[in-house]
């Protein structure tokens, strides 16, 4: 009876973490809507462009750290090498912070030069905001990733996905009750929120890794290639989802960027379905794969494809019908986004209809295929958004991230069919 009970505990823990992430996604979306309503389209564009820029630089600075430690630290603990974990993590933290400092310096000079040429204002304030947010986000992601690797996923998920947006919503409500909203006020409140979360995360990290010194090198040589692959995948996912918001101020007004930020967040709710549904099936699929049950593996995948396809159609209908009402909650300035919403959601929903190609490729050990599709098409989506925004306006710019997500999933599906054909010819297990 012990094995079934252990399995049920694992399933329960997975369900709880999935629930926390869904709650966090709902809180993050509510926070974006609330801030948009408080600031108006113009200031919201500047605010979320800075946040998007900070998030992207943080992902690059981490350089695959969250995924790497989740894969590599548990085996070290199993081999009774806990004393080696602390120095390794701390030295990697120092390398990540140095990388972020360099990225901020280079990107800051580029932004300042562009703003000086175009005559746009507010560059210094925006860059200071982005820099402060990036370093706090780096601390939070480092601490929560380490906690997950050390076997505390629930605590890490609650801190990263629930505490930060929940606390920010509370502060925003107090701010709304206490006075007029402006961009500076929103920046101070958001930085204060991140600072509280970063302090809590760092205190937890100190407790988990007490009294250790730095190692001489940032990470072992065998890890470097895996970090590179993980970093590329996460960067591509970010660029496909919200990365365009960091660059669209180059070709669109702040008001247009503010509206498109909320439009893309509404359309991006589909990604929550994309992440949640496969996570429910992955433990079962992994078990069937380990047992060599090809028929059961195929049946379970068929059920997953059907559910994802139906969810894609339902999600598109819900976004088109309910999206304008959500935009109206943010204020009349955002109603202009109703025209762009069907185009923004189309690609994300179509990608969902194509099914769990990425999940299946991961189970079959083809992580590099995800890198080779997600990153190039994520970059292409950002570039296409800039070109479309410059030549045709915000509506066409909003459609490009979803189109990139669809093309990435279509490419993954085509490659997966080739992998299946080779597997069937070779008679290998799924």
Short mmCIF file of C-alpha atoms in Angstrom, two decimals:
data_model
loop_
_atom_site.label_atom_id
_atom_site.label_comp_id
_atom_site.label_asym_id
_atom_site.label_seq_id
_atom_site.Cartn_x
_atom_site.Cartn_y
_atom_site.Cartn_z
CA UNK A 1 0.00 0.00 0.00
CA UNK A 2 2.94 2.36 0.44
CA UNK A 3 3.58 2.83 -3.26
CA UNK A 4 -0.03 3.85 -4.10
CA UNK A 5 -0.06 6.22 -1.13
CA UNK A 6 3.22 7.77 -2.24
CA UNK A 7 1.80 8.12 -5.74
CA UNK A 8 -1.32 9.81 -4.40
CA UNK A 9 0.80 12.24 -2.37
CA UNK A 10 2.74 13.09 -5.50
CA UNK A 11 -0.45 13.63 -7.49
CA UNK A 12 -1.91 15.77 -4.67
CA UNK A 13 1.25 17.88 -4.49
CA UNK A 14 1.24 18.37 -8.28
CA UNK A 15 -2.43 19.38 -8.20
CA UNK A 16 -1.79 21.84 -5.36
CA UNK A 17 1.13 23.46 -7.17
CA UNK A 18 -0.88 23.63 -10.40
CA UNK A 19 -3.69 25.30 -8.43
CA UNK A 20 -1.27 27.83 -6.97
CA UNK A 21 0.08 28.65 -10.41
CA UNK A 22 -3.44 29.10 -11.79
CA UNK A 23 -4.31 31.36 -8.84
CA UNK A 24 -1.09 33.30 -9.44
CA UNK A 25 -1.91 33.71 -13.12
CA UNK A 26 -5.37 35.04 -12.22
CA UNK A 27 -3.83 37.47 -9.70
CA UNK A 28 -1.23 38.64 -12.23
CA UNK A 29 -3.91 39.28 -14.82
CA UNK A 30 -6.04 41.13 -12.26
CA UNK A 31 -2.99 43.22 -11.32
CA UNK A 32 -2.33 44.14 -14.96
CA UNK A 33 -5.97 45.13 -15.44
CA UNK A 34 -6.01 47.17 -12.22
CA UNK A 35 -2.78 48.99 -13.04
CA UNK A 36 -4.03 49.71 -16.55
CA UNK A 37 -7.20 51.23 -15.09
CA UNK A 38 -5.21 53.28 -12.57
CA UNK A 39 -2.60 54.60 -14.99
CA UNK A 40 -4.43 55.00 -18.27
CA UNK A 41 -3.17 53.72 -21.60
CA UNK A 42 -0.15 56.04 -21.96
CA UNK A 43 1.48 55.51 -18.57
CA UNK A 44 0.51 51.83 -18.59
CA UNK A 45 2.45 51.46 -21.84
CA UNK A 46 5.60 52.88 -20.26
CA UNK A 47 5.14 50.87 -17.06
CA UNK A 48 4.62 47.47 -18.70
CA UNK A 49 7.30 48.08 -21.34
CA UNK A 50 9.81 48.58 -18.50
CA UNK A 51 8.53 45.47 -16.69
CA UNK A 52 8.75 43.41 -19.88
CA UNK A 53 12.30 44.65 -20.47
CA UNK A 54 13.31 43.81 -16.89
CA UNK A 55 11.76 40.35 -17.12
CA UNK A 56 13.52 39.57 -20.38
CA UNK A 57 16.92 40.66 -19.07
CA UNK A 58 16.37 38.62 -15.90
CA UNK A 59 15.65 35.49 -17.94
CA UNK A 60 18.82 35.99 -19.98
CA UNK A 61 20.88 36.70 -16.86
CA UNK A 62 19.63 33.53 -15.17
CA UNK A 63 20.84 31.64 -18.24
CA UNK A 64 18.87 28.47 -17.60
CA UNK A 65 19.59 28.45 -13.84
CA UNK A 66 15.98 27.57 -12.74
CA UNK A 67 15.72 24.54 -15.01
CA UNK A 68 19.30 23.41 -14.45
CA UNK A 69 19.18 23.28 -10.65
CA UNK A 70 15.83 21.48 -10.81
CA UNK A 71 17.50 18.75 -12.91
CA UNK A 72 20.92 18.60 -11.23
CA UNK A 73 20.55 19.42 -7.52
CA UNK A 74 18.22 16.51 -6.52
CA UNK A 75 20.76 13.87 -7.73
CA UNK A 76 23.46 15.67 -5.71
CA UNK A 77 21.26 15.47 -2.63
CA UNK A 78 20.58 11.79 -3.29
CA UNK A 79 24.36 11.19 -3.31
CA UNK A 80 24.67 12.91 0.11
CA UNK A 81 26.47 15.92 -1.37
CA UNK A 82 24.33 18.63 0.27
CA UNK A 83 27.43 20.45 1.55
CA UNK A 84 28.50 21.06 -2.07
CA UNK A 85 25.15 22.58 -3.08
CA UNK A 86 25.46 25.85 -1.15
CA UNK A 87 28.81 27.03 -2.52
CA UNK A 88 27.75 26.06 -6.03
CA UNK A 89 24.43 27.94 -5.86
CA UNK A 90 26.02 31.05 -4.37
CA UNK A 91 28.77 31.21 -6.97
CA UNK A 92 26.19 30.81 -9.74
CA UNK A 93 24.19 33.65 -8.15
CA UNK A 94 27.24 35.92 -8.34
CA UNK A 95 27.73 35.04 -12.01
CA UNK A 96 24.04 35.70 -12.75
CA UNK A 97 24.16 39.10 -11.01
CA UNK A 98 27.30 40.10 -12.92
CA UNK A 99 25.65 39.04 -16.18
CA UNK A 100 22.56 41.11 -15.39
CA UNK A 101 24.67 44.17 -14.57
CA UNK A 102 26.39 43.92 -17.95
CA UNK A 103 23.08 43.44 -19.78
CA UNK A 104 21.56 46.48 -18.07
CA UNK A 105 24.58 48.62 -18.87
CA UNK A 106 24.61 47.72 -22.57
CA UNK A 107 20.83 47.87 -23.06
CA UNK A 108 20.57 51.10 -21.04
CA UNK A 109 23.08 52.85 -23.27
CA UNK A 110 21.15 51.65 -26.32
CA UNK A 111 17.80 52.89 -25.00
CA UNK A 112 19.22 56.25 -23.94
CA UNK A 113 20.81 56.71 -27.37
CA UNK A 114 17.55 55.87 -29.13
CA UNK A 115 15.51 58.20 -26.91
CA UNK A 116 18.05 60.99 -27.47
CA UNK A 117 17.81 60.57 -31.26
CA UNK A 118 14.00 60.47 -31.30
CA UNK A 119 13.53 63.11 -28.61
CA UNK A 120 11.33 60.85 -26.44
CA UNK A 121 11.32 61.64 -22.73
CA UNK A 122 11.37 59.57 -19.57
CA UNK A 123 14.23 57.29 -20.58
CA UNK A 124 16.26 57.64 -17.37
CA UNK A 125 13.28 56.99 -15.10
CA UNK A 126 12.19 53.99 -17.17
CA UNK A 127 15.68 52.49 -17.12
CA UNK A 128 16.12 52.98 -13.37
CA UNK A 129 12.75 51.32 -12.81
CA UNK A 130 13.67 48.42 -15.09
CA UNK A 131 17.08 47.99 -13.42
CA UNK A 132 15.67 47.90 -9.89
CA UNK A 133 12.91 45.50 -10.92
CA UNK A 134 15.39 43.24 -12.74
CA UNK A 135 17.70 42.79 -9.74
CA UNK A 136 14.76 42.09 -7.42
CA UNK A 137 13.25 39.62 -9.90
CA UNK A 138 16.65 37.93 -10.19
CA UNK A 139 16.77 37.45 -6.41
CA UNK A 140 13.23 36.06 -6.31
CA UNK A 141 13.75 33.64 -9.21
CA UNK A 142 17.09 32.43 -7.83
CA UNK A 143 15.67 31.74 -4.36
CA UNK A 144 12.47 30.10 -5.55
CA UNK A 145 14.31 27.93 -8.10
CA UNK A 146 16.68 26.75 -5.38
CA UNK A 147 13.76 25.99 -3.07
CA UNK A 148 12.13 23.85 -5.77
CA UNK A 149 15.38 21.97 -6.34
CA UNK A 150 15.67 21.33 -2.58
CA UNK A 151 12.19 19.81 -2.46
CA UNK A 152 10.05 22.81 -1.44
CA UNK A 153 8.03 23.48 -4.61
CA UNK A 154 4.84 24.58 -2.83
CA UNK A 155 6.56 27.30 -0.81
CA UNK A 156 8.46 28.55 -3.86
CA UNK A 157 5.36 28.60 -6.07
CA UNK A 158 3.32 30.46 -3.45
CA UNK A 159 6.04 33.10 -3.08
CA UNK A 160 6.69 33.63 -6.78
CA UNK A 161 3.21 33.36 -8.26
CA UNK A 162 0.83 34.33 -5.43
CA UNK A 163 2.59 36.63 -2.94
CA UNK A 164 4.02 39.10 -5.47
CA UNK A 165 0.84 39.88 -7.48
CA UNK A 166 -1.40 39.50 -4.41
CA UNK A 167 0.61 41.98 -2.36
CA UNK A 168 0.81 44.35 -5.33
CA UNK A 169 -2.98 44.28 -5.73
CA UNK A 170 -3.43 45.09 -2.05
CA UNK A 171 -1.03 48.02 -2.24
CA UNK A 172 -2.67 49.29 -5.43
CA UNK A 173 -6.09 49.23 -3.77
CA UNK A 174 -4.74 51.19 -0.80
CA UNK A 175 -3.09 53.62 -3.20
CA UNK A 176 -6.35 54.03 -5.11
CA UNK A 177 -8.25 54.75 -1.90
CA UNK A 178 -5.63 57.20 -0.68
CA UNK A 179 -5.08 59.48 -3.66
CA UNK A 180 -4.75 60.01 -7.38
CA UNK A 181 -2.85 57.41 -9.37
CA UNK A 182 0.24 58.32 -11.34
CA UNK A 183 3.19 56.53 -12.91
CA UNK A 184 5.65 57.34 -10.12
CA UNK A 185 3.27 56.03 -7.49
CA UNK A 186 2.77 52.77 -9.38
CA UNK A 187 6.54 52.36 -9.77
CA UNK A 188 7.19 52.92 -6.05
CA UNK A 189 4.45 50.47 -5.06
CA UNK A 190 5.61 47.78 -7.46
CA UNK A 191 9.25 48.09 -6.40
CA UNK A 192 8.15 47.94 -2.75
CA UNK A 193 6.21 44.76 -3.51
CA UNK A 194 9.19 43.14 -5.22
CA UNK A 195 11.48 44.25 -2.38
CA UNK A 196 9.29 42.56 0.25
CA UNK A 197 9.11 39.37 -1.82
CA UNK A 198 12.86 39.45 -2.53
CA UNK A 199 13.64 39.89 1.19
CA UNK A 200 11.42 36.93 2.05
CA UNK A 201 12.96 34.85 -0.73
CA UNK A 202 16.52 35.71 0.31
CA UNK A 203 15.77 34.94 3.98
CA UNK A 204 14.48 31.54 2.90
CA UNK A 205 17.59 30.98 0.80
CA UNK A 206 19.84 31.84 3.76
CA UNK A 207 17.94 29.29 5.85
CA UNK A 208 18.20 26.59 3.19
CA UNK A 209 21.91 27.18 2.45
CA UNK A 210 23.44 28.35 5.74
CA UNK A 211 27.02 29.41 6.24
CA UNK A 212 28.64 28.34 2.97
CA UNK A 213 31.38 30.00 0.98
CA UNK A 214 31.57 30.66 -2.73
CA UNK A 215 32.99 28.04 -5.06
CA UNK A 216 35.83 29.03 -7.38
CA UNK A 217 33.89 28.56 -10.60
CA UNK A 218 30.34 29.49 -11.40
CA UNK A 219 29.15 26.03 -12.48
CA UNK A 220 30.72 22.72 -13.55
CA UNK A 221 31.67 22.37 -17.20
CA UNK A 222 29.17 19.54 -17.98
CA UNK A 223 26.34 21.88 -16.93
CA UNK A 224 27.22 24.73 -19.27
CA UNK A 225 25.70 23.25 -22.43
CA UNK A 226 22.47 22.30 -20.65
CA UNK A 227 22.19 25.82 -19.21
CA UNK A 228 22.51 27.21 -22.72
CA UNK A 229 19.66 25.04 -24.03
CA UNK A 230 17.39 25.84 -21.08
CA UNK A 231 18.14 29.57 -21.39
CA UNK A 232 17.25 29.56 -25.08
CA UNK A 233 13.95 27.75 -24.46
CA UNK A 234 12.84 30.12 -21.69
CA UNK A 235 13.92 33.18 -23.68
CA UNK A 236 11.93 31.97 -26.67
CA UNK A 237 8.84 31.36 -24.53
CA UNK A 238 9.07 34.87 -23.08
CA UNK A 239 9.54 36.48 -26.49
CA UNK A 240 6.54 34.61 -27.87
CA UNK A 241 4.28 35.59 -24.97
CA UNK A 242 5.03 39.20 -23.98
CA UNK A 243 8.49 40.05 -25.29
CA UNK A 244 7.16 42.34 -28.00
CA UNK A 245 5.89 44.81 -25.38
CA UNK A 246 9.49 45.65 -24.45
CA UNK A 247 10.25 46.72 -28.05
CA UNK A 248 6.97 48.12 -29.39
CA UNK A 249 7.64 51.60 -27.88
CA UNK A 250 10.20 51.90 -30.70
CA UNK A 251 7.42 52.09 -33.31
CA UNK A 252 4.16 52.79 -31.44
CA UNK A 253 2.97 55.40 -28.98
CA UNK A 254 2.87 54.65 -25.25
CA UNK A 255 -0.93 54.61 -25.40
CA UNK A 256 -0.95 51.96 -28.13
CA UNK A 257 1.58 49.88 -26.16
CA UNK A 258 -0.58 50.13 -23.03
CA UNK A 259 -3.64 48.91 -24.92
CA UNK A 260 -1.75 46.10 -26.66
CA UNK A 261 -0.23 44.98 -23.35
CA UNK A 262 -3.70 44.27 -21.97
CA UNK A 263 -4.85 42.73 -25.26
CA UNK A 264 -1.89 40.33 -25.31
CA UNK A 265 -2.44 39.45 -21.66
CA UNK A 266 -6.05 38.52 -22.39
CA UNK A 267 -4.99 36.49 -25.43
CA UNK A 268 -2.13 34.99 -23.41
CA UNK A 269 -4.56 33.42 -20.94
CA UNK A 270 -4.60 30.57 -23.45
CA UNK A 271 -1.03 29.77 -22.41
CA UNK A 272 -2.33 28.94 -18.94
CA UNK A 273 -4.49 26.22 -20.47
CA UNK A 274 -1.53 25.07 -22.58
CA UNK A 275 0.63 24.68 -19.47
CA UNK A 276 -2.00 23.29 -17.09
CA UNK A 277 -3.67 20.53 -19.09
CA UNK A 278 -0.45 18.70 -20.10
CA UNK A 279 0.86 18.91 -16.52
CA UNK A 280 -2.11 16.80 -15.42
CA UNK A 281 -1.28 14.09 -17.96
CA UNK A 282 2.53 14.11 -17.74
CA UNK A 283 2.87 11.82 -14.67
CA UNK A 284 0.63 9.21 -16.29
CA UNK A 285 2.42 9.49 -19.64
CA UNK A 286 5.83 9.17 -17.99
CA UNK A 287 4.68 6.04 -16.15
CA UNK A 288 3.31 4.42 -19.31
CA UNK A 289 6.49 5.30 -21.16
CA UNK A 290 8.66 3.73 -18.45
CA UNK A 291 6.50 0.59 -18.50
CA UNK A 292 6.72 0.34 -22.30
CA UNK A 293 2.94 0.41 -22.66
CA UNK A 294 2.70 1.76 -26.20
CA UNK A 295 -1.07 1.31 -26.48
CA UNK A 296 -1.77 3.06 -23.17
CA UNK A 297 0.68 5.85 -24.06
CA UNK A 298 -1.09 6.39 -27.40
CA UNK A 299 -4.57 6.37 -25.81
CA UNK A 300 -3.59 8.87 -23.13
CA UNK A 301 -1.98 11.15 -25.70
CA UNK A 302 -5.11 10.91 -27.83
CA UNK A 303 -7.22 12.04 -24.87
CA UNK A 304 -4.82 14.91 -24.21
CA UNK A 305 -4.94 16.03 -27.85
CA UNK A 306 -8.75 15.96 -27.86
CA UNK A 307 -9.02 17.97 -24.65
CA UNK A 308 -6.49 20.54 -25.85
CA UNK A 309 -8.23 20.89 -29.21
CA UNK A 310 -11.63 21.44 -27.63
CA UNK A 311 -10.08 23.85 -25.13
CA UNK A 312 -8.54 25.87 -27.94
CA UNK A 313 -11.90 26.40 -29.64
CA UNK A 314 -13.65 27.19 -26.34
CA UNK A 315 -10.88 29.58 -25.29
CA UNK A 316 -11.09 31.54 -28.55
CA UNK A 317 -14.86 31.91 -28.23
CA UNK A 318 -14.54 33.04 -24.60
CA UNK A 319 -11.82 35.59 -25.38
CA UNK A 320 -13.72 37.09 -28.30
CA UNK A 321 -16.98 37.28 -26.34
CA UNK A 322 -15.66 38.34 -22.92
CA UNK A 323 -12.48 40.18 -23.86
CA UNK A 324 -14.12 43.52 -24.77
CA UNK A 325 -15.81 43.57 -21.37
CA UNK A 326 -12.44 43.10 -19.64
CA UNK A 327 -10.97 45.91 -21.71
CA UNK A 328 -13.89 48.12 -20.68
CA UNK A 329 -13.06 47.48 -17.01
CA UNK A 330 -9.68 49.14 -17.59
CA UNK A 331 -11.31 52.27 -18.97
CA UNK A 332 -12.55 53.77 -22.23
CA UNK A 333 -9.02 54.26 -23.54
CA UNK A 334 -8.64 50.48 -23.80
CA UNK A 335 -11.79 49.80 -25.82
CA UNK A 336 -9.73 50.43 -28.96
CA UNK A 337 -8.10 47.05 -28.28
CA UNK A 338 -11.35 45.19 -28.99
CA UNK A 339 -10.55 45.29 -32.70
CA UNK A 340 -7.15 43.71 -32.14
CA UNK A 341 -8.29 41.04 -29.66
CA UNK A 342 -9.57 38.40 -32.16
CA UNK A 343 -6.34 38.67 -34.15
CA UNK A 344 -4.15 38.49 -31.06
CA UNK A 345 -5.93 35.40 -29.72
CA UNK A 346 -6.17 33.52 -33.02
CA UNK A 347 -2.60 32.21 -33.16
CA UNK A 348 -2.42 31.17 -29.50
CA UNK A 349 -5.73 29.28 -29.73
CA UNK A 350 -4.75 27.66 -33.04
CA UNK A 351 -1.50 26.48 -31.42
CA UNK A 352 -3.56 24.90 -28.63
CA UNK A 353 -5.73 23.09 -31.18
CA UNK A 354 -2.61 21.52 -32.71
CA UNK A 355 -2.08 19.59 -29.49
CA UNK A 356 0.76 18.79 -27.06
CA UNK A 357 3.61 18.37 -29.55
CA UNK A 358 6.09 20.10 -27.23
CA UNK A 359 5.12 17.89 -24.28
CA UNK A 360 5.53 14.71 -26.32
CA UNK A 361 8.90 15.82 -27.70
CA UNK A 362 10.09 16.52 -24.14
CA UNK A 363 8.99 13.05 -23.00
CA UNK A 364 10.88 11.55 -25.93
CA UNK A 365 14.05 13.44 -24.98
CA UNK A 366 14.06 16.01 -27.81
CA UNK A 367 14.50 19.21 -25.76
CA UNK A 368 16.74 20.73 -28.42
CA UNK A 369 13.86 20.59 -30.89
CA UNK A 370 11.95 22.96 -28.60
CA UNK A 371 14.94 25.27 -28.53
CA UNK A 372 15.30 25.18 -32.31
CA UNK A 373 11.64 26.09 -32.85
CA UNK A 374 10.68 28.32 -29.92
CA UNK A 375 13.65 30.69 -29.88
CA UNK A 376 13.93 31.52 -33.63
CA UNK A 377 10.17 31.92 -34.00
CA UNK A 378 9.98 33.96 -30.78
CA UNK A 379 12.56 36.34 -32.22
CA UNK A 380 10.70 36.33 -35.54
CA UNK A 381 7.45 37.18 -33.73
CA UNK A 382 9.01 40.22 -32.04
CA UNK A 383 10.57 41.44 -35.29
CA UNK A 384 7.28 40.88 -37.15
CA UNK A 385 5.42 42.83 -34.44
CA UNK A 386 7.79 45.76 -34.88
CA UNK A 387 7.51 45.72 -38.66
CA UNK A 388 3.72 45.30 -38.59
CA UNK A 389 3.35 48.06 -35.99
CA UNK A 390 5.51 50.41 -38.02
CA UNK A 391 3.86 49.70 -41.39
CA UNK A 392 0.27 48.73 -40.56
CA UNK A 393 -0.50 49.81 -36.98
CA UNK A 394 -1.21 48.17 -33.62
CA UNK A 395 -3.87 45.67 -34.78
CA UNK A 396 -1.45 43.78 -37.00
CA UNK A 397 1.32 44.12 -34.43
CA UNK A 398 -0.88 42.31 -31.89
CA UNK A 399 -1.37 39.33 -34.21
CA UNK A 400 2.32 38.49 -34.64
CA UNK A 401 3.13 36.85 -31.23
CA UNK A 402 0.22 34.43 -31.64
CA UNK A 403 1.26 33.69 -35.20
CA UNK A 404 4.78 32.89 -33.96
CA UNK A 405 3.34 30.54 -31.30
CA UNK A 406 1.29 28.76 -33.96
CA UNK A 407 4.24 28.38 -36.33
CA UNK A 408 6.41 27.02 -33.49
CA UNK A 409 3.79 24.42 -32.58
CA UNK A 410 3.28 23.49 -36.25
CA UNK A 411 7.04 22.98 -36.69
CA UNK A 412 7.16 20.86 -33.52
CA UNK A 413 4.27 18.76 -34.80
CA UNK A 414 5.97 18.19 -38.16
CA UNK A 415 9.19 17.10 -36.43
CA UNK A 416 7.23 14.91 -34.02
CA UNK A 417 5.65 13.05 -36.92
CA UNK A 418 9.12 12.28 -38.27
CA UNK A 419 10.20 11.06 -34.82
CA UNK A 420 7.12 8.82 -34.61
CA UNK A 421 7.81 7.40 -38.04
CA UNK A 422 11.41 6.53 -37.10
CA UNK A 423 10.24 5.09 -33.77
CA UNK A 424 7.66 2.87 -35.46
CA UNK A 425 10.19 1.68 -38.02
CA UNK A 426 12.74 0.92 -35.31
CA UNK A 427 10.22 -0.69 -32.99
CA UNK A 428 11.44 1.37 -30.03
CA UNK A 429 9.38 2.09 -26.96
CA UNK A 430 7.42 5.36 -26.95
#
